[in-house]
CSV table of C-alpha atoms in Angstrom, one decimal:
chain,number,residue,atom,x,y,z
A,29,MET,CA,30.4,64.8,39.5
A,30,HIS,CA,27.6,67.4,40.4
A,31,SER,CA,28.0,70.9,39.4
A,32,LEU,CA,26.7,74.0,41.2
A,33,ARG,CA,23.4,75.5,40.1
A,34,PHE,CA,22.8,79.0,41.0
A,35,THR,CA,19.1,79.8,42.0
A,36,ALA,CA,19.2,83.4,43.3
A,37,GLU,CA,21.6,86.3,43.6
A,38,SER,CA,21.5,89.5,45.6
A,39,SER,CA,24.1,92.1,46.7
A,40,SER,CA,24.6,94.2,49.7
A,41,ASN,CA,27.4,96.4,51.2
A,42,GLY,CA,29.8,95.0,48.4
A,43,VAL,CA,29.0,91.5,49.2
A,44,VAL,CA,27.4,89.1,46.6
A,45,GLU,CA,25.1,86.5,48.0
A,46,ARG,CA,24.2,83.6,45.8
A,47,ASP,CA,22.0,80.7,46.6
A,48,PHE,CA,22.8,77.4,44.8
A,49,THR,CA,22.1,73.6,44.9
A,50,VAL,CA,24.8,71.0,44.4
A,51,GLY,CA,23.6,67.5,43.9
A,52,GLY,CA,20.2,68.6,45.4
A,53,VAL,CA,21.8,70.2,48.5
A,54,PRO,CA,21.0,73.8,49.1
A,55,GLY,CA,23.9,76.2,49.9
A,56,VAL,CA,24.8,79.8,49.7
A,57,LEU,CA,28.1,81.4,48.4
A,58,TRP,CA,29.1,84.7,49.6
A,59,SER,CA,31.7,86.6,47.4
A,60,PRO,CA,33.4,90.0,47.3
A,61,ALA,CA,32.4,92.5,44.5
A,62,PRO,CA,33.2,90.9,41.2
A,63,GLU,CA,36.3,93.1,40.7
A,64,ALA,CA,37.8,91.8,43.9
A,65,ALA,CA,36.5,88.2,43.6
A,66,ASP,CA,39.0,86.8,41.0
A,67,ARG,CA,40.8,83.7,42.3
A,68,ALA,CA,40.3,85.0,46.0
A,69,PRO,CA,40.8,82.2,48.8
A,70,LEU,CA,37.8,80.1,49.8
A,71,VAL,CA,36.5,79.3,53.3
A,72,LEU,CA,34.0,76.5,53.6
A,73,MET,CA,31.7,76.7,56.8
A,74,ALA,CA,29.5,74.2,58.5
A,75,HIS,CA,26.6,75.4,60.7
A,76,GLY,CA,25.8,74.2,64.2
A,77,GLY,CA,23.1,71.7,65.2
A,78,GLY,CA,19.5,73.0,64.8
A,79,ASN,CA,20.7,75.9,62.7
A,80,HIS,CA,21.0,76.3,58.9
A,81,LYS,CA,23.1,77.9,56.2
A,82,LYS,CA,21.9,81.4,56.7
A,83,HIS,CA,21.7,81.5,60.5
A,84,PRO,CA,22.9,84.8,61.7
A,85,ALA,CA,26.2,83.2,63.0
A,86,MET,CA,26.9,81.8,59.5
A,87,ALA,CA,26.0,85.3,57.7
A,88,GLY,CA,28.0,87.3,60.3
A,89,ARG,CA,31.1,85.1,59.9
A,90,ALA,CA,30.8,85.3,56.1
A,91,ARG,CA,30.6,89.0,56.3
A,92,LEU,CA,33.8,89.2,58.3
A,93,LEU,CA,35.6,87.0,55.8
A,94,THR,CA,34.1,88.5,52.6
A,95,ALA,CA,33.9,92.1,53.3
A,96,GLY,CA,37.1,92.0,55.7
A,97,CYS,CA,39.5,89.8,53.7
A,98,GLY,CA,37.9,89.5,50.3
A,99,PHE,CA,37.3,85.8,50.6
A,100,HIS,CA,34.6,83.6,49.0
A,101,VAL,CA,32.7,81.8,51.7
A,102,ALA,CA,30.3,78.8,51.2
A,103,VAL,CA,28.0,76.8,53.5
A,104,ILE,CA,25.5,74.0,52.8
A,105,ASP,CA,22.5,73.0,54.9
A,106,ALA,CA,23.5,69.8,56.9
A,107,PRO,CA,21.3,66.8,56.4
A,108,GLY,CA,17.9,67.1,58.2
A,109,HIS,CA,18.6,70.9,58.6
A,110,GLY,CA,17.5,74.2,57.0
A,111,ASP,CA,15.7,73.7,53.6
A,112,ARG,CA,16.3,69.9,53.7
A,113,PRO,CA,13.8,67.4,54.8
A,114,ARG,CA,14.0,65.4,58.0
A,115,THR,CA,13.8,61.6,57.9
A,116,ALA,CA,12.0,59.4,60.4
A,117,HIS,CA,15.6,58.8,61.9
A,118,ASP,CA,16.2,62.5,62.2
A,119,GLU,CA,12.8,62.9,64.0
A,120,ALA,CA,13.5,60.1,66.4
A,121,GLU,CA,16.9,61.4,67.3
A,122,ILE,CA,15.6,65.0,67.9
A,123,ALA,CA,12.7,63.6,70.0
A,124,GLU,CA,15.2,61.6,72.0
A,125,LEU,CA,17.5,64.7,72.5
A,126,PHE,CA,14.4,66.8,73.6
A,127,ARG,CA,13.4,64.0,76.0
A,128,ALA,CA,16.9,63.8,77.6
A,129,ARG,CA,17.0,67.6,78.0
A,130,ALA,CA,13.6,67.7,79.5
A,131,ALA,CA,14.6,65.0,81.9
A,132,GLY,CA,17.9,66.7,83.0
A,133,GLU,CA,19.9,63.7,81.4
A,134,PRO,CA,23.3,64.4,79.7
A,135,GLU,CA,22.8,65.4,76.1
A,136,GLY,CA,26.4,64.2,74.9
A,137,PRO,CA,25.8,60.7,74.1
A,138,ILE,CA,22.8,61.5,71.9
A,139,VAL,CA,24.5,64.4,70.2
A,140,VAL,CA,27.7,62.5,69.6
A,141,ARG,CA,25.8,59.6,68.1
A,142,TYR,CA,23.6,61.7,65.9
A,143,ASN,CA,26.2,64.2,64.7
A,144,ASP,CA,28.3,61.2,63.7
A,145,HIS,CA,25.4,59.9,61.6
A,146,LEU,CA,25.0,63.3,60.0
A,147,ALA,CA,28.7,63.8,59.4
A,148,ARG,CA,28.8,60.4,57.4
A,149,LEU,CA,26.3,61.8,55.1
A,150,ALA,CA,27.6,65.4,55.0
A,151,VAL,CA,31.4,64.6,54.3
A,152,PRO,CA,30.7,63.5,50.6
A,153,GLU,CA,28.4,66.4,50.1
A,154,TYR,CA,31.2,68.8,51.3
A,155,ARG,CA,33.7,67.0,49.0
A,156,ALA,CA,31.3,67.5,46.0
A,157,LEU,CA,30.7,71.2,47.1
A,158,LEU,CA,34.5,71.8,47.1
A,159,ALA,CA,34.9,70.2,43.7
A,160,ALA,CA,32.0,72.2,42.2
A,161,LEU,CA,33.2,75.4,43.7
A,162,GLN,CA,36.6,75.0,42.3
A,163,LYS,CA,35.2,74.8,38.8
A,164,LEU,CA,33.9,78.3,39.0
A,165,PRO,CA,36.3,80.6,37.2
A,166,GLU,CA,36.3,83.2,40.1
A,167,ILE,CA,37.6,80.5,42.5
A,168,GLY,CA,39.7,77.9,40.6
A,169,ALA,CA,41.5,74.8,41.8
A,170,ASP,CA,44.7,76.4,42.8
A,171,GLY,CA,43.8,78.7,45.6
A,172,PRO,CA,44.1,77.9,49.3
A,173,VAL,CA,40.9,76.7,51.1
A,174,GLY,CA,40.0,76.9,54.8
A,175,PHE,CA,37.2,75.3,56.8
A,176,TRP,CA,35.3,76.8,59.8
A,177,GLY,CA,32.9,74.8,61.8
A,178,ILE,CA,32.1,74.8,65.5
A,179,ASN,CA,29.8,72.3,67.5
A,180,MET,CA,28.1,70.0,64.8
A,181,GLY,CA,30.3,72.0,62.3
A,182,THR,CA,33.2,70.3,63.9
A,183,ALA,CA,31.6,66.9,64.0
A,184,ILE,CA,31.3,67.4,60.1
A,185,GLY,CA,34.6,69.2,59.6
A,186,VAL,CA,36.9,66.9,61.4
A,187,PRO,CA,36.2,63.8,59.1
A,188,PHE,CA,36.0,66.1,56.1
A,189,VAL,CA,39.3,67.8,56.6
A,190,ALA,CA,40.9,64.5,57.5
A,191,ALA,CA,39.8,63.2,54.1
A,192,GLU,CA,40.3,66.3,52.1
A,193,PRO,CA,44.0,67.3,51.3
A,194,ARG,CA,42.9,70.6,49.7
A,195,ILE,CA,41.9,72.3,53.1
A,196,THR,CA,45.0,74.0,54.4
A,197,ALA,CA,43.8,75.7,57.6
A,198,ALA,CA,40.7,75.1,59.8
A,199,VAL,CA,38.8,76.4,62.9
A,200,PHE,CA,37.1,73.8,65.0
A,201,GLY,CA,35.7,73.7,68.5
A,202,GLN,CA,33.2,72.8,71.2
A,203,HIS,CA,32.6,69.1,70.6
A,204,TRP,CA,33.2,65.7,72.4
A,205,PRO,CA,36.1,63.7,71.3
A,206,ASP,CA,34.4,60.3,71.1
A,207,ALA,CA,33.7,60.0,67.4
A,208,LEU,CA,36.4,62.4,66.3
A,209,ALA,CA,39.8,61.9,68.1
A,210,GLU,CA,40.9,59.2,65.8
A,211,GLN,CA,40.4,61.2,62.7
A,212,ALA,CA,41.7,64.5,64.4
A,213,LYS,CA,45.0,62.4,64.6
A,214,ARG,CA,45.1,62.4,60.8
A,215,ILE,CA,45.0,66.2,60.7
A,216,SER,CA,48.2,68.2,60.5
A,217,ILE,CA,47.2,71.6,59.0
A,218,PRO,CA,47.3,74.6,61.3
A,219,ILE,CA,44.1,74.7,63.4
A,220,GLU,CA,42.5,77.1,65.9
A,221,PHE,CA,40.1,75.4,68.4
A,222,ASP,CA,37.5,77.0,70.6
A,223,LEU,CA,36.5,75.6,74.0
A,224,GLN,CA,34.2,76.9,76.8
A,225,TRP,CA,35.7,76.6,80.3
A,226,ASP,CA,32.2,76.3,81.9
A,227,ASP,CA,30.5,74.2,79.1
A,228,GLU,CA,27.5,72.5,80.8
A,229,HIS,CA,27.6,69.7,78.1
A,230,ILE,CA,31.2,69.1,77.1
A,231,SER,CA,33.6,68.6,80.1
A,232,ARG,CA,37.1,70.3,80.2
A,233,GLU,CA,38.6,67.0,79.9
A,234,GLU,CA,36.8,65.9,76.8
A,235,GLY,CA,37.3,69.4,75.2
A,236,LEU,CA,41.1,69.3,75.9
A,237,ALA,CA,41.2,65.7,74.7
A,238,LEU,CA,39.8,66.6,71.2
A,239,PHE,CA,42.3,69.6,70.9
A,240,ASP,CA,45.2,67.3,72.0
A,241,ALA,CA,44.3,64.7,69.4
A,242,PHE,CA,45.2,66.8,66.4
A,243,ALA,CA,48.6,66.1,64.9
A,244,SER,CA,49.2,69.8,63.7
A,245,LYS,CA,52.4,71.4,64.5
A,246,GLU,CA,50.8,74.8,64.6
A,247,LYS,CA,47.6,74.4,66.8
A,248,SER,CA,46.1,77.1,69.1
A,249,LEU,CA,43.4,76.6,71.7
A,250,HIS,CA,41.2,79.4,72.8
A,251,VAL,CA,39.5,78.8,76.0
A,252,ASN,CA,36.8,81.3,77.4
A,253,ALA,CA,35.1,81.5,80.7
A,254,GLY,CA,31.3,80.9,80.3
A,255,ALA,CA,28.7,78.4,79.2
A,256,HIS,CA,28.2,76.4,76.1
A,257,LYS,CA,26.4,79.2,74.2
A,258,GLU,CA,28.6,82.0,75.4
A,259,LEU,CA,31.4,81.8,73.0
A,260,PRO,CA,32.6,85.4,72.9
A,261,ARG,CA,32.1,87.3,69.6
A,262,PHE,CA,35.8,88.2,69.6
A,263,GLU,CA,36.5,84.7,68.8
A,264,ALA,CA,35.1,85.2,65.4
A,265,ASP,CA,37.4,88.1,64.8
A,266,SER,CA,40.2,85.9,65.9
A,267,ALA,CA,39.3,83.2,63.4
A,268,VAL,CA,39.0,85.7,60.6
A,269,ARG,CA,42.7,86.8,61.5
A,270,PHE,CA,43.7,83.1,61.7
A,271,PHE,CA,42.3,82.5,58.1
A,272,ALA,CA,43.9,85.8,56.9
A,273,ARG,CA,47.3,84.7,58.2
A,274,HIS,CA,47.2,81.2,56.6
A,275,LEU,CA,45.2,82.0,53.4
A,276,GLY,CA,47.2,85.1,52.7
A,277,ARG,CA,45.2,88.2,52.9
A,278,ALA,CA,45.1,91.2,55.1
A,279,VAL,CA,42.1,92.0,57.4
A,280,THR,CA,40.2,95.3,56.8
A,281,PRO,CA,38.3,95.9,60.1
A,282,GLN,CA,34.4,96.0,59.8
A,283,ALA,CA,32.4,98.3,61.7
B,154,MET,CA,56.4,108.7,98.0
B,155,HIS,CA,59.1,108.4,95.3
B,156,SER,CA,58.9,110.5,92.1
B,157,LEU,CA,60.1,109.5,88.6
B,158,ARG,CA,63.5,110.9,87.6
B,159,PHE,CA,64.2,111.1,83.9
B,160,THR,CA,67.8,110.3,83.0
B,161,ALA,CA,67.7,110.0,79.1
B,162,GLU,CA,65.4,110.5,76.2
B,163,SER,CA,65.4,109.5,72.5
B,164,SER,CA,62.8,109.4,69.8
B,165,SER,CA,62.4,106.9,66.9
B,166,ASN,CA,59.5,106.2,64.3
B,167,GLY,CA,57.0,108.4,66.5
B,168,VAL,CA,57.8,106.6,69.8
B,169,VAL,CA,59.4,108.6,72.6
B,170,GLU,CA,61.7,106.5,74.9
B,171,ARG,CA,62.6,107.8,78.3
B,172,ASP,CA,64.8,106.2,80.7
B,173,PHE,CA,64.1,106.9,84.4
B,174,THR,CA,64.6,105.8,87.9
B,175,VAL,CA,62.0,105.7,90.6
B,176,GLY,CA,63.3,105.0,94.2
B,177,GLY,CA,66.7,104.0,92.7
B,178,VAL,CA,65.0,101.3,90.5
B,179,PRO,CA,65.7,101.9,86.7
B,180,GLY,CA,63.0,101.8,84.2
B,181,VAL,CA,61.9,102.9,80.7
B,182,LEU,CA,58.8,104.7,79.6
B,183,TRP,CA,57.7,104.5,76.0
B,184,SER,CA,55.0,107.1,74.8
B,185,PRO,CA,53.4,108.2,71.6
B,186,ALA,CA,54.5,111.5,70.1
B,187,PRO,CA,53.7,114.4,72.4
B,188,GLU,CA,50.7,115.5,70.5
B,189,ALA,CA,49.1,112.0,70.8
B,190,ALA,CA,50.3,111.3,74.3
B,191,ASP,CA,48.0,113.4,76.5
B,192,ARG,CA,46.1,111.2,79.1
B,193,ALA,CA,46.7,108.1,76.8
B,194,PRO,CA,46.0,104.7,78.6
B,195,LEU,CA,49.0,103.2,80.4
B,196,VAL,CA,50.2,99.6,80.3
B,197,LEU,CA,52.9,98.4,82.9
B,198,MET,CA,55.0,95.4,81.8
B,199,ALA,CA,57.3,93.1,83.7
B,200,HIS,CA,60.0,91.1,82.0
B,201,GLY,CA,60.9,87.4,82.1
B,202,GLY,CA,63.6,85.7,84.3
B,203,GLY,CA,67.2,86.5,83.3
B,204,ASN,CA,66.0,89.2,80.9
B,205,HIS,CA,65.6,93.1,81.5
B,206,LYS,CA,63.6,96.1,80.9
B,207,LYS,CA,64.8,96.8,77.3
B,208,HIS,CA,65.0,93.1,76.2
B,209,PRO,CA,63.7,92.8,72.6
B,210,ALA,CA,60.6,91.1,73.9
B,211,MET,CA,59.9,94.2,76.0
B,212,ALA,CA,60.8,96.8,73.2
B,213,GLY,CA,58.8,94.8,70.6
B,214,ARG,CA,55.6,94.7,72.7
B,215,ALA,CA,56.0,98.3,73.8
B,216,ARG,CA,56.2,99.3,70.1
B,217,LEU,CA,53.0,97.4,69.2
B,218,LEU,CA,51.2,99.1,72.1
B,219,THR,CA,52.8,102.6,71.6
B,220,ALA,CA,52.8,103.0,67.8
B,221,GLY,CA,49.9,100.7,67.3
B,222,CYS,CA,47.4,101.9,70.0
B,223,GLY,CA,48.9,105.2,71.3
B,224,PHE,CA,49.4,103.8,74.8
B,225,HIS,CA,52.1,104.7,77.3
B,226,VAL,CA,54.1,101.6,78.3
B,227,ALA,CA,56.5,101.3,81.3
B,228,VAL,CA,58.8,98.5,82.5
B,229,ILE,CA,61.4,98.4,85.4
B,230,ASP,CA,64.2,95.9,85.8
B,231,ALA,CA,63.3,93.4,88.3
B,232,PRO,CA,65.4,92.9,91.5
B,233,GLY,CA,68.8,91.3,90.5
B,234,HIS,CA,68.1,91.8,86.8
B,235,GLY,CA,69.3,94.3,84.1
B,236,ASP,CA,71.1,97.4,85.6
B,237,ARG,CA,70.4,96.3,89.2
B,238,PRO,CA,73.0,94.5,91.4
B,239,ARG,CA,72.8,90.8,92.3
B,240,THR,CA,72.7,90.0,96.0
B,241,ALA,CA,74.5,86.9,97.3
B,242,HIS,CA,71.1,85.3,97.5
B,243,ASP,CA,70.5,86.0,93.8
B,244,GLU,CA,73.9,84.4,92.9
B,245,ALA,CA,73.1,81.4,95.0
B,246,GLU,CA,69.7,80.8,93.5
B,247,ILE,CA,71.0,81.3,90.0
B,248,ALA,CA,73.9,78.8,90.6
B,249,GLU,CA,71.3,76.3,91.9
B,250,LEU,CA,69.2,76.8,88.8
B,251,PHE,CA,72.0,76.2,86.5
B,252,ARG,CA,73.2,73.2,88.6
B,253,ALA,CA,69.7,71.7,88.4
B,254,ARG,CA,69.5,72.2,84.7
B,255,ALA,CA,72.9,70.7,84.0
B,256,ALA,CA,71.9,67.7,86.0
B,257,GLY,CA,68.6,67.3,84.2
B,258,GLU,CA,66.6,67.9,87.4
B,259,PRO,CA,63.4,69.8,87.3
B,260,GLU,CA,63.7,73.7,87.3
B,261,GLY,CA,60.3,74.4,88.7
B,262,PRO,CA,60.8,74.1,92.5
B,263,ILE,CA,63.8,76.5,92.2
B,264,VAL,CA,62.1,78.9,89.8
B,265,VAL,CA,58.9,79.0,91.8
B,266,ARG,CA,60.8,79.8,95.0
B,267,TYR,CA,63.2,82.4,93.5
B,268,ASN,CA,60.4,84.2,91.7
B,269,ASP,CA,58.3,84.3,94.8
B,270,HIS,CA,61.2,85.9,96.6
B,271,LEU,CA,61.7,88.5,93.7
B,272,ALA,CA,57.9,89.1,93.5
B,273,ARG,CA,57.8,90.1,97.2
B,274,LEU,CA,60.5,92.8,96.5
B,275,ALA,CA,59.1,93.8,93.1
B,276,VAL,CA,55.4,94.3,94.1
B,277,PRO,CA,56.0,97.5,96.3
B,278,GLU,CA,58.3,98.7,93.5
B,279,TYR,CA,55.5,98.3,90.9
B,280,ARG,CA,53.0,100.1,93.1
B,281,ALA,CA,55.5,103.0,93.5
B,282,LEU,CA,56.1,103.1,89.7
B,283,LEU,CA,52.4,103.4,89.1
B,284,ALA,CA,51.9,106.1,91.6
B,285,ALA,CA,54.8,108.0,90.2
B,286,LEU,CA,53.6,107.6,86.6
B,287,GLN,CA,50.1,108.8,87.4
B,288,LYS,CA,51.7,112.1,88.6
B,289,LEU,CA,52.9,112.7,85.1
B,290,PRO,CA,50.5,115.2,83.4
B,291,GLU,CA,50.5,113.3,80.2
B,292,ILE,CA,49.3,110.1,82.1
B,293,GLY,CA,47.2,111.4,85.1
B,294,ALA,CA,45.5,109.4,87.8
B,295,ASP,CA,42.1,108.9,85.9
B,296,GLY,CA,42.9,106.7,83.0
B,297,PRO,CA,42.7,102.9,82.5
B,298,VAL,CA,45.9,100.9,83.4
B,299,GLY,CA,46.8,97.4,82.0
B,300,PHE,CA,49.4,94.9,83.0
B,301,TRP,CA,51.3,92.5,80.9
B,302,GLY,CA,53.9,90.0,82.1
B,303,ILE,CA,54.7,86.4,81.1
B,304,ASN,CA,56.9,83.9,83.1
B,305,MET,CA,58.4,85.8,85.9
B,306,GLY,CA,56.4,88.8,84.8
B,307,THR,CA,53.5,86.7,85.9
B,308,ALA,CA,55.1,85.8,89.2
B,309,ILE,CA,55.4,89.5,89.8
B,310,GLY,CA,52.2,90.5,88.1
B,311,VAL,CA,49.7,88.2,89.9
B,312,PRO,CA,50.5,89.5,93.4
B,313,PHE,CA,50.9,93.1,92.1
B,314,VAL,CA,47.4,93.1,90.4
B,315,ALA,CA,45.7,91.2,93.2
B,316,ALA,CA,46.9,94.2,95.5
B,317,GLU,CA,46.3,97.0,93.0
B,318,PRO,CA,42.8,98.0,92.1
B,319,ARG,CA,44.0,100.5,89.6
B,320,ILE,CA,44.8,97.6,87.1
B,321,THR,CA,41.7,97.0,84.8
B,322,ALA,CA,42.9,94.4,82.4
B,323,ALA,CA,46.0,92.0,82.4
B,324,VAL,CA,47.8,89.5,80.3
B,325,PHE,CA,49.6,86.7,82.2
B,326,GLY,CA,51.0,83.3,81.4
B,327,GLN,CA,53.5,80.4,81.5
B,328,HIS,CA,54.0,79.9,85.3
B,329,TRP,CA,53.4,77.3,87.9
B,330,PRO,CA,50.4,77.8,90.2
B,331,ASP,CA,52.1,77.0,93.5
B,332,ALA,CA,52.8,80.6,94.8
B,333,LEU,CA,50.2,82.3,92.8
B,334,ALA,CA,46.8,80.5,92.6
B,335,GLU,CA,45.7,81.9,96.0
B,336,GLN,CA,46.2,85.4,94.9
B,337,ALA,CA,44.9,84.7,91.5
B,338,LYS,CA,41.6,83.9,93.3
B,339,ARG,CA,41.5,87.6,94.2
B,340,ILE,CA,41.7,88.9,90.7
B,341,SER,CA,38.4,89.5,88.8
B,342,ILE,CA,39.4,91.9,86.1
B,343,PRO,CA,39.5,90.7,82.4
B,344,ILE,CA,42.6,88.5,81.7
B,345,GLU,CA,44.3,86.8,78.7
B,346,PHE,CA,46.6,83.9,79.7
B,347,ASP,CA,49.1,82.2,77.6
B,348,LEU,CA,50.2,78.5,77.9
B,349,GLN,CA,52.5,76.2,75.9
B,350,TRP,CA,51.0,72.8,75.4
B,351,ASP,CA,54.4,71.1,75.2
B,352,ASP,CA,56.1,73.2,77.8
B,353,GLU,CA,59.0,71.2,79.1
B,354,HIS,CA,59.0,72.9,82.5
B,355,ILE,CA,55.4,73.6,83.4
B,356,SER,CA,52.9,70.6,83.0
B,357,ARG,CA,49.7,71.1,81.3
B,358,GLU,CA,47.8,70.4,84.7
B,359,GLU,CA,49.9,73.2,86.4
B,360,GLY,CA,49.3,75.8,83.7
B,361,LEU,CA,45.6,75.0,83.5
B,362,ALA,CA,45.3,75.2,87.2
B,363,LEU,CA,46.6,78.7,87.3
B,364,PHE,CA,44.2,79.9,84.7
B,365,ASP,CA,41.4,78.1,86.5
B,366,ALA,CA,42.2,80.0,89.7
B,367,PHE,CA,41.4,83.5,88.4
B,368,ALA,CA,38.0,84.8,89.5
B,369,SER,CA,37.5,86.9,86.5
B,370,LYS,CA,34.2,86.6,84.7
B,371,GLU,CA,36.0,87.4,81.4
B,372,LYS,CA,39.1,85.2,81.0
B,373,SER,CA,40.7,83.6,77.9
B,374,LEU,CA,43.2,81.0,77.7
B,375,HIS,CA,45.4,80.8,74.6
B,376,VAL,CA,47.3,77.3,74.4
B,377,ASN,CA,49.7,76.8,71.5
B,378,ALA,CA,51.5,73.7,70.4
B,379,GLY,CA,55.3,74.1,71.2
B,380,ALA,CA,57.9,74.3,74.0
B,381,HIS,CA,58.4,76.7,76.7
B,382,LYS,CA,60.2,79.3,74.7
B,383,GLU,CA,58.1,78.8,71.5
B,384,LEU,CA,55.2,81.2,72.4
B,385,PRO,CA,54.2,82.4,68.9
B,386,ARG,CA,54.6,86.0,68.0
B,387,PHE,CA,50.9,86.4,67.1
B,388,GLU,CA,50.2,86.0,70.8
B,389,ALA,CA,51.7,89.4,71.3
B,390,ASP,CA,49.3,90.9,68.5
B,391,SER,CA,46.4,89.2,70.4
B,392,ALA,CA,47.5,90.8,73.7
B,393,VAL,CA,47.6,94.2,72.0
B,394,ARG,CA,44.0,93.7,70.8
B,395,PHE,CA,42.9,92.6,74.2
B,396,PHE,CA,44.4,95.8,75.6
B,397,ALA,CA,42.8,97.9,72.9
B,398,ARG,CA,39.5,96.4,73.7
B,399,HIS,CA,39.8,97.0,77.4
B,400,LEU,CA,41.6,100.1,77.7
B,401,GLY,CA,39.7,101.8,74.9
B,402,ARG,CA,41.7,102.4,71.8
B,403,ALA,CA,41.7,101.2,68.2
B,404,VAL,CA,44.7,99.1,66.9
B,405,THR,CA,46.6,100.5,63.8
B,406,PRO,CA,48.5,97.5,62.3
B,407,GLN,CA,52.3,97.8,62.4
B,408,ALA,CA,54.5,96.5,59.6
């Protein structure tokens, strides 16, 4: 069992940011000010393909959850991403993706295959992350835990949540069903799922098929007009309210 | 041009409720306390089939909009509903609906046909309502106007909004596309659209087809697991935030 090693700490606008490694994997933990942090709910996030743990999308969502709801929020770099080295396999898959994109060929088959590969590496890392976080006195092992990951974050999150009974609510979205639908059938916690109606990579049928696969009695699909990268910002606010509803905190609006 | 005749007034928890008639059609106007009511945005609502202007779903949504956002909210009884008389045609269609339901036959063809009939009567009534409301000094003709109607409220609302350039944002949902898709193609304002994933009357394909038909650049579809009558309460909160975003007010959470 790996434990969390903190490597840096800073604080801004009432949010404490601590860099850490767990089993050699670099991550970041955002927390409310110490007096509000005790046994606060935890949300694990996973970043999108080509991004990293402190991408503005991650930092922005974390701020909404931490400053807005008083949650702890943690994210780690995916294999081959952020501060982690790329393997020859990573380099080959990325080159193949760029080649397909330049040739105007569908990206889906490559992304599905590569994300599935990364998810198999990342799921045990996320399980170790959760175990290590729950040993921190300000988090503990009893509180509710959410998961939030879109795109590659969903490719990692669906098998992770299917294998992890400690996750009690999850936000997913924007992925092909191929490698994920069978595992989604094993997930029955409340979920919110985002899909872009005019996604140039993921067809409507593919997006709807993945949403449909979840066994959850409470599941909400949010479809918005627009292309793959045009997920509206108000869906982040919606996800925060979803976690506040299920992890048991009120939302304080952030400017 | 008919004008609004107020027939009763009461006040509760900072919300003023005024009954009225306009051209003989009975309605209700909910407003914030007078000091907050001046030139506040207006939301018109339409109730569902078999219900009426003061059904708890209407009063509950109005309270969220009025107390929560400081909006004016108005709704009128649909033809053959609430305090309005039923015609022989109404009675025959309702009998046919009950017969089909008892026989286990699909309700859709009857509801589509009857709602289309009611909408043809109701659209000019809603246009007269809006004109009369905009003559009230506390509303005026310059402010933004929203529309909110699900089920039969969508059957009335889609042709109304297609014909009414003064409506700037609308919430629709849970209806068949048959009589509405062509008119939805003429609507380009922001919309939010609700659909139940396990609706026993409206198929997924039918619900998605109506959402798809809107020409709006900003449109959001909210799908929830559950049967026709199980639309979650949090979708009312979502609709209120949608109107707050588009009609320009903040939301104050209501207990």
